[in-house]
GROMACS .gro file of C-alpha atoms in nm:
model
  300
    1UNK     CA    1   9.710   8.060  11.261
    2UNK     CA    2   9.853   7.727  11.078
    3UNK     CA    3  10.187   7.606  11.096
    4UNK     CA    4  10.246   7.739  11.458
    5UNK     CA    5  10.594   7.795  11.536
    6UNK     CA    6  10.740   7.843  11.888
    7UNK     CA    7  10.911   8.168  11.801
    8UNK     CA    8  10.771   8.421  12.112
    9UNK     CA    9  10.538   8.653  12.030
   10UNK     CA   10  10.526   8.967  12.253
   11UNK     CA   11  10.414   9.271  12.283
   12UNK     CA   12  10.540   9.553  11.986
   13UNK     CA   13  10.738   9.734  12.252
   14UNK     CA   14  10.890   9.455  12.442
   15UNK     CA   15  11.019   9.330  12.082
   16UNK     CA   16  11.121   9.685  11.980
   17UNK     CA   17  11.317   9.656  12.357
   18UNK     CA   18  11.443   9.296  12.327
   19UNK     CA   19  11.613   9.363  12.008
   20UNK     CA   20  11.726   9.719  12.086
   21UNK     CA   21  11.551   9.833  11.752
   22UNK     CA   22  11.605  10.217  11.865
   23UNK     CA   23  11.960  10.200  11.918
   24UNK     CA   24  12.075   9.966  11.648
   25UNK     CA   25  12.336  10.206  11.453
   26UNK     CA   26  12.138  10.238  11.113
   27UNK     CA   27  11.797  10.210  10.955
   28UNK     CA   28  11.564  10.241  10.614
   29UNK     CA   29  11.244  10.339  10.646
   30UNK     CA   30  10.944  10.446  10.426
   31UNK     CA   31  10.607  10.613  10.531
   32UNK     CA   32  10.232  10.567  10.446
   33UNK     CA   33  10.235  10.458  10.039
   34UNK     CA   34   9.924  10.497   9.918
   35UNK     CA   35   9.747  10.183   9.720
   36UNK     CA   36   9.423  10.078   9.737
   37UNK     CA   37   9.302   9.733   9.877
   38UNK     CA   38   9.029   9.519   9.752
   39UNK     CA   39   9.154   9.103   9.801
   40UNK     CA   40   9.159   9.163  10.159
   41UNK     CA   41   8.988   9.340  10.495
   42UNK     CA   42   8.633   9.419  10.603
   43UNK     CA   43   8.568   9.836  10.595
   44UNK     CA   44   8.389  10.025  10.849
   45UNK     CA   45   8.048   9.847  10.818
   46UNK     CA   46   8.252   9.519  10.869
   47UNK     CA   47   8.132   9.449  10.506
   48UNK     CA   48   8.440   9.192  10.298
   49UNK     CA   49   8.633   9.252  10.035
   50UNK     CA   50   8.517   9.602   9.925
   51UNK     CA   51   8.785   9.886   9.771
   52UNK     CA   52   8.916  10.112  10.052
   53UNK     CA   53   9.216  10.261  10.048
   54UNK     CA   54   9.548  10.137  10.240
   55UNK     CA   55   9.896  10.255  10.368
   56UNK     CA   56  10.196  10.120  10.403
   57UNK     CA   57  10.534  10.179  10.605
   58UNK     CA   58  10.804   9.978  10.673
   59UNK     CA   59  11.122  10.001  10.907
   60UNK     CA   60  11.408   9.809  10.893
   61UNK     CA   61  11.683   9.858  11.165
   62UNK     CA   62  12.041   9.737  11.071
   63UNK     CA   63  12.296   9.551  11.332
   64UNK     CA   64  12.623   9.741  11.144
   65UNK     CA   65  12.683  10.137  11.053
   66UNK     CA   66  12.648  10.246  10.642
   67UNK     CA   67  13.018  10.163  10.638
   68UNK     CA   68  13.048  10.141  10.280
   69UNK     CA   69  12.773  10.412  10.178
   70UNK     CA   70  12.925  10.628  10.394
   71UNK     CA   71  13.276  10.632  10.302
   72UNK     CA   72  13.215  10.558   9.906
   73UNK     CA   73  12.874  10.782   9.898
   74UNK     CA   74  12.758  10.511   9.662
   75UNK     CA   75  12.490  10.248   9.790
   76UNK     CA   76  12.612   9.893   9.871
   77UNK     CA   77  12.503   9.590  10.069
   78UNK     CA   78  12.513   9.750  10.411
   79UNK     CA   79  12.190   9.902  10.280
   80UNK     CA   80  11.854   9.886  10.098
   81UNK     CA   81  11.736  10.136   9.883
   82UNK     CA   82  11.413  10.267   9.977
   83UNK     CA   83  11.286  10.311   9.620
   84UNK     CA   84  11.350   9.924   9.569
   85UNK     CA   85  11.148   9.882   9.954
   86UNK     CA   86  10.868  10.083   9.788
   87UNK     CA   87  10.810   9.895   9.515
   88UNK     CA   88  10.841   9.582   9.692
   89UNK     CA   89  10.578   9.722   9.940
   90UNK     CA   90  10.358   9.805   9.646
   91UNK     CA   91  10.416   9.518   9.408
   92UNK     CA   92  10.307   9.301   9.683
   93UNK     CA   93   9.956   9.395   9.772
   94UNK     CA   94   9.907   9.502   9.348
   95UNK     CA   95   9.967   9.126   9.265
   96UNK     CA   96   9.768   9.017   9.584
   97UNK     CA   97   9.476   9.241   9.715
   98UNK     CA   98   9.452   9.486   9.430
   99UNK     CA   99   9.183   9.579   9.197
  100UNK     CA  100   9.334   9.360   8.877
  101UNK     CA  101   9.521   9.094   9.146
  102UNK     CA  102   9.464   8.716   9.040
  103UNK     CA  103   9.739   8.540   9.264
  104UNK     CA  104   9.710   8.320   9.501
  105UNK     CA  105   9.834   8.423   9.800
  106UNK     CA  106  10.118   8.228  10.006
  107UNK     CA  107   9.992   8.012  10.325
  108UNK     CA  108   9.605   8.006  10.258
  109UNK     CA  109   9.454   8.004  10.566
  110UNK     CA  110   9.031   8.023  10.652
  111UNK     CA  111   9.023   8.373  10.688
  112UNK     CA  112   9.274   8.403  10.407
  113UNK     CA  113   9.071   8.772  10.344
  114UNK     CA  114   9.190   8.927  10.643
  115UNK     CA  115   9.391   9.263  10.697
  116UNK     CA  116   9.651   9.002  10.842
  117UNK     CA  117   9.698   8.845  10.518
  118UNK     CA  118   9.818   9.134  10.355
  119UNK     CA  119  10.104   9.206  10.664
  120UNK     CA  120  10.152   8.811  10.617
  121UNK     CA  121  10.209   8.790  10.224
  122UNK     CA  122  10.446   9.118  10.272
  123UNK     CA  123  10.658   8.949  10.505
  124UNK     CA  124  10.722   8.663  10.272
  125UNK     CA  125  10.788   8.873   9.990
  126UNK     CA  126  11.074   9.040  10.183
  127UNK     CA  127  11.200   8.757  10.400
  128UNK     CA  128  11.093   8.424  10.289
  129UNK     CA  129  10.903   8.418  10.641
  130UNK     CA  130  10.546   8.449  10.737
  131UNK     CA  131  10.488   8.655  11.039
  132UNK     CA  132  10.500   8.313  11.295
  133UNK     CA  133  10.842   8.281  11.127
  134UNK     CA  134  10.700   7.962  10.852
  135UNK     CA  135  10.911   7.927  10.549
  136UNK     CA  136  10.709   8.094  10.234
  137UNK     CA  137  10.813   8.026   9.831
  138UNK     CA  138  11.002   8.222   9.595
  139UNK     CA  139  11.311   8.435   9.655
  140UNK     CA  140  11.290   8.708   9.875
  141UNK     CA  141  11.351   9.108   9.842
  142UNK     CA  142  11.564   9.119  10.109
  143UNK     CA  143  11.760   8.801  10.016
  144UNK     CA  144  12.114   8.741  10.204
  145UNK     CA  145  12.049   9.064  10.392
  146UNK     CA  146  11.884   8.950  10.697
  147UNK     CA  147  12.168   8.855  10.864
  148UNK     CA  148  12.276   9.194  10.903
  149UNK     CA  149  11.919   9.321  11.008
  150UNK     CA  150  11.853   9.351  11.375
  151UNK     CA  151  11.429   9.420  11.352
  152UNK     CA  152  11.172   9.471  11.079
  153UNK     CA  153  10.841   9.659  11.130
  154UNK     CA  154  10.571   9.667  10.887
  155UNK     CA  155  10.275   9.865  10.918
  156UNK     CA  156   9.948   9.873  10.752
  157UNK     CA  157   9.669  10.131  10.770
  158UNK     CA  158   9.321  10.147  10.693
  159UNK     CA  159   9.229  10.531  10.701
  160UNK     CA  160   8.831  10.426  10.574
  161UNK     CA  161   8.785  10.144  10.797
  162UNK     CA  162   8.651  10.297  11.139
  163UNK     CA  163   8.344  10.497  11.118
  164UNK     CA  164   8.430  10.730  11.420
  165UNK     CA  165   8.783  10.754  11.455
  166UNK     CA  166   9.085  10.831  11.237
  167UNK     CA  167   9.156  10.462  11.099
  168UNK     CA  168   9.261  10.104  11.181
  169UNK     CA  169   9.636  10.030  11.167
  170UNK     CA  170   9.753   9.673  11.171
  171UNK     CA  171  10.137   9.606  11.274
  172UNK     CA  172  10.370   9.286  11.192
  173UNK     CA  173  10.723   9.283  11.335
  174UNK     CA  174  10.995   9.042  11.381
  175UNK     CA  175  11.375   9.035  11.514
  176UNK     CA  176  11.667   8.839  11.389
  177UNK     CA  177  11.989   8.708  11.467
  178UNK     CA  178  12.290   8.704  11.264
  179UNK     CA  179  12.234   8.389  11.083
  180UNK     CA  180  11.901   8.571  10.972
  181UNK     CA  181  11.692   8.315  11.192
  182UNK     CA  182  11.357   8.492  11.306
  183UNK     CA  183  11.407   8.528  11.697
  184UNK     CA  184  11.105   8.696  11.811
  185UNK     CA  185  10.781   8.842  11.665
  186UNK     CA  186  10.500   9.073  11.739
  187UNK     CA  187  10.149   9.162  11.585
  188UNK     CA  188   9.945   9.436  11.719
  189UNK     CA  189   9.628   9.646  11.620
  190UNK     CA  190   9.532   9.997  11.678
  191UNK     CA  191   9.183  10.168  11.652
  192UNK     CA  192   9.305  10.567  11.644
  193UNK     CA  193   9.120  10.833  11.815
  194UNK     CA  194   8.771  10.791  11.814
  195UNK     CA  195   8.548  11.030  11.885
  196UNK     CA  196   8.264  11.014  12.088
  197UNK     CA  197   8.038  11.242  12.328
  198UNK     CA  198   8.044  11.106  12.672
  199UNK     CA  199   7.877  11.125  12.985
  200UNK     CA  200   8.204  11.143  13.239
  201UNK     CA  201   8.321  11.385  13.488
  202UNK     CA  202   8.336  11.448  13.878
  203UNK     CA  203   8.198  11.829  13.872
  204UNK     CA  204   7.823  11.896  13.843
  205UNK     CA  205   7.812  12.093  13.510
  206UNK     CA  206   8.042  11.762  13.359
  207UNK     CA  207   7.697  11.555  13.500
  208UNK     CA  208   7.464  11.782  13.304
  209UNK     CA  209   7.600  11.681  12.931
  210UNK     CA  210   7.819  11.496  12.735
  211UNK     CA  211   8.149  11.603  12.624
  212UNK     CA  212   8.419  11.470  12.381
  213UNK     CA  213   8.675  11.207  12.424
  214UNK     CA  214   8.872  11.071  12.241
  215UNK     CA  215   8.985  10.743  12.240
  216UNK     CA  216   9.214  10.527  12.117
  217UNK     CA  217   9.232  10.094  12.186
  218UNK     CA  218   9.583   9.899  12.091
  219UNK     CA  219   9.619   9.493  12.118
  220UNK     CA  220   9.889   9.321  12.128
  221UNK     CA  221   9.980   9.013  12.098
  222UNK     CA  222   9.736   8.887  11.813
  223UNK     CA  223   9.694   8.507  11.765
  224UNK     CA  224   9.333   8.478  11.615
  225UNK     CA  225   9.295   8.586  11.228
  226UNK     CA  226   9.014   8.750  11.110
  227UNK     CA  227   8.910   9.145  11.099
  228UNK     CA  228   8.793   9.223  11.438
  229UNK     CA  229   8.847   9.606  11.454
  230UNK     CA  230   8.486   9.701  11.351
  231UNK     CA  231   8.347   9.471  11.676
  232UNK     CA  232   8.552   9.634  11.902
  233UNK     CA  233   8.506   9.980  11.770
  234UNK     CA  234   8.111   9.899  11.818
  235UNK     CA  235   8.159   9.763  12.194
  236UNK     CA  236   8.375  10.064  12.264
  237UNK     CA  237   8.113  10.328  12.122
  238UNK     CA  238   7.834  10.153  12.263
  239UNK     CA  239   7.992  10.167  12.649
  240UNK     CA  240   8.084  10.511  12.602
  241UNK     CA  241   7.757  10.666  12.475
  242UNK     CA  242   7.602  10.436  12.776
  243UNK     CA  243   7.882  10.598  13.015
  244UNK     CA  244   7.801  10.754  13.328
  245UNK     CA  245   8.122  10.713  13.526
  246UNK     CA  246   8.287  11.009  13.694
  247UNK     CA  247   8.653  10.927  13.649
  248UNK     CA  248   8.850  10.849  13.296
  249UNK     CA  249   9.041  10.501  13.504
  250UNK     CA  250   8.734  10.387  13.594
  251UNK     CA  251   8.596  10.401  13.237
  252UNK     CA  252   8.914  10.274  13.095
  253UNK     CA  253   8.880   9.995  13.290
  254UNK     CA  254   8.547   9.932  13.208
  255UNK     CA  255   8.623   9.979  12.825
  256UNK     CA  256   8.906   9.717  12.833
  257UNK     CA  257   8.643   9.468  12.971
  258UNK     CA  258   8.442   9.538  12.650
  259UNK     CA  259   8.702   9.440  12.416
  260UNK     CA  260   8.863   9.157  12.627
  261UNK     CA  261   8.457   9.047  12.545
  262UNK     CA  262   8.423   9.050  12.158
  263UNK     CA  263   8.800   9.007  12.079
  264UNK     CA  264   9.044   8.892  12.316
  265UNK     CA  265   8.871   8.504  12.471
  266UNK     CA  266   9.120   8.516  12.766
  267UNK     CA  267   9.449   8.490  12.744
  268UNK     CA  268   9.782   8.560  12.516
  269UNK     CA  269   9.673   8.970  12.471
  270UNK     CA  270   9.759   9.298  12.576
  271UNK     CA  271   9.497   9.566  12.553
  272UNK     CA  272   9.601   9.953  12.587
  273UNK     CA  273   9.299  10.203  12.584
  274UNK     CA  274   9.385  10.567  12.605
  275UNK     CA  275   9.120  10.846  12.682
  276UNK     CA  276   9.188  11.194  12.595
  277UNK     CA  277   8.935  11.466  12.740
  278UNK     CA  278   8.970  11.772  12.561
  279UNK     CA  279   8.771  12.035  12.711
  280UNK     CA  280   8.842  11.951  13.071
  281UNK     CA  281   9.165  12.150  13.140
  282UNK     CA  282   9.105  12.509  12.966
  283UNK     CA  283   9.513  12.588  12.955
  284UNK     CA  284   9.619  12.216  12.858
  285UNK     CA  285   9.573  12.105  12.450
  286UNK     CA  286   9.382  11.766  12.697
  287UNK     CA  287   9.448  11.562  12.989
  288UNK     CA  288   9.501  11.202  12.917
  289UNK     CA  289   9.449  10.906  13.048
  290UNK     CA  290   9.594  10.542  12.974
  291UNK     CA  291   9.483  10.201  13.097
  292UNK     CA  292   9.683   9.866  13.060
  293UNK     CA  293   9.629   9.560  13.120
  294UNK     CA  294   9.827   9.192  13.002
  295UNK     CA  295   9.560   8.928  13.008
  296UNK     CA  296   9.853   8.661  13.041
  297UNK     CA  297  10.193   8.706  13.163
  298UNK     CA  298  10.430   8.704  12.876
  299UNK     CA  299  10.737   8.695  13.132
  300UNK     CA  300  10.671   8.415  13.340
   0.00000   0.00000   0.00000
């Protein structure tokens, strides 16, 4: 991205750790509003810029009880009303990315079309930051508030934008410090649960055909713009209909090294791939099986 700052960018959960986002004492959140995105993001066939639908959520994790909207059961500034979020959510990608949008959006970049962009221009309508932490225009939604807000975590999902699995979800968060200064950041992806038949097993009827998994890739740690979901959800498809190995760690393994190959280029990622194989444990719902791996050391 332009205008690099040197504000760390880790891992979701480190961030979520480092500012103690699920112990801070209060927090405002809203769930999966429904718009529809057209300005921004390839869909499942990797084609730009065509109408799919999106969803939005958004969590934001206070540094100080509801003091005031406690005791006087009336909302004040130790708050944020989660109607006024909403709207701000949805104004946001309507004036951008929508069907009838015409503005230009904040911090053009060369792949200005990207899922990213939308996460980006959202951030600088509540905070007056991009997600590296770069100082956007106009006056934010959540205005002289971010000193009092420990982490913010907004989410965007593309339901219609894998073929196979259950959608792409895209994930910008930042901490802050009491003067409202950004102190940390995080951007992560996640291709949910795809489904595929797959050659895998150690017992001799699991050799004869394929079974079910299902599958599910996160990176973290995103530096490169760009919609890269529908070339890793082909490399991942690809080595699992061409599977023939007899243990899930071996093929999680192996699957990692197919993203690290069309996305990753080395260094500065995290990529998570978890493998659930329903039908292999009669009594259990599915056994499951997660693979790690940091491409670069984000501690050292």
């Amino acid at each position: 991205m332009s205008n690099p700052t040197s504000i760390p960018l880790l891992p979701t959960p480190a961030l979520r750790s480092l500012t103690t986002a699920d112990l801070l004492p209060a927090a405002v959140s809203v769930k999966n509003l429904s718009s529809t995105l057209l300005r921004a993001a390839t869909d499942a066939w990797d084609r730009p810029l065509r109408p799919q639908p999106l969803l939005l959520s958004a969590e934001i994790s206070f540094t100080s009880p509801f003091e005031t909207a406690s005791a006087t059961d009336k909302l004040g500034e130790d708050t944020i009303h989660y109607g006024n979020l909403s709207k701000a959510l949805l104004d946001t990608v309507e004036t951008y990315f929508g069907p009838n949008s015409t503005a230009a959006i904040s911090s053009p970049e060369e792949d200005e079309g990207d899922a990213i962009s939308v996460l980006n221009q959202i951030f600088v309508h509540l905070t007056g930051l991009s997600i590296d932490g770069v100082r956007g225009d106009g006056t934010p939604f959540l205005g002289g508030s971010l000193d009092r807000i420990g982490f913010l975590g907004v989410k965007l999902t593309l339901p219609k934008a894998s073929l196979l699995g259950e959608g792409v979800s895209l994930t910008a968060s930042a901490g802050f410090d009491n003067t409202g200064k950004m102190t940390a950041r995080a951007l992560g992806m996640e291709i949910t649960r795809l489904g595929v038949p797959t050659l895998v097993g150690v017992n001799p009827n699991e050799r004869e055909a394929r079974q079910m998994l299902v599958v599910t890739v996160g990176i973290e740690g995103i530096k490169v713009r760009g919609d890269r979901y529908v070339r890793v959800e082909k490399a991942v498809v690809k080595a699992l209909e061409e599977s023939s190995f007899e243990t899930l760690e071996a093929l999680g393994a192996h699957l990692i090294d197919k993203v690290e190959e069309v996305f990753v280029n080395g260094e500065d990622y995290t990529v998570r791939v978890k493998i659930e194989k329903p039908i292999a444990v009669p009594l259990a719902e599915c056994p499951v099986v997660e693979v790690r791996r940091v491409v670069k050391d984000y501690y050292r």
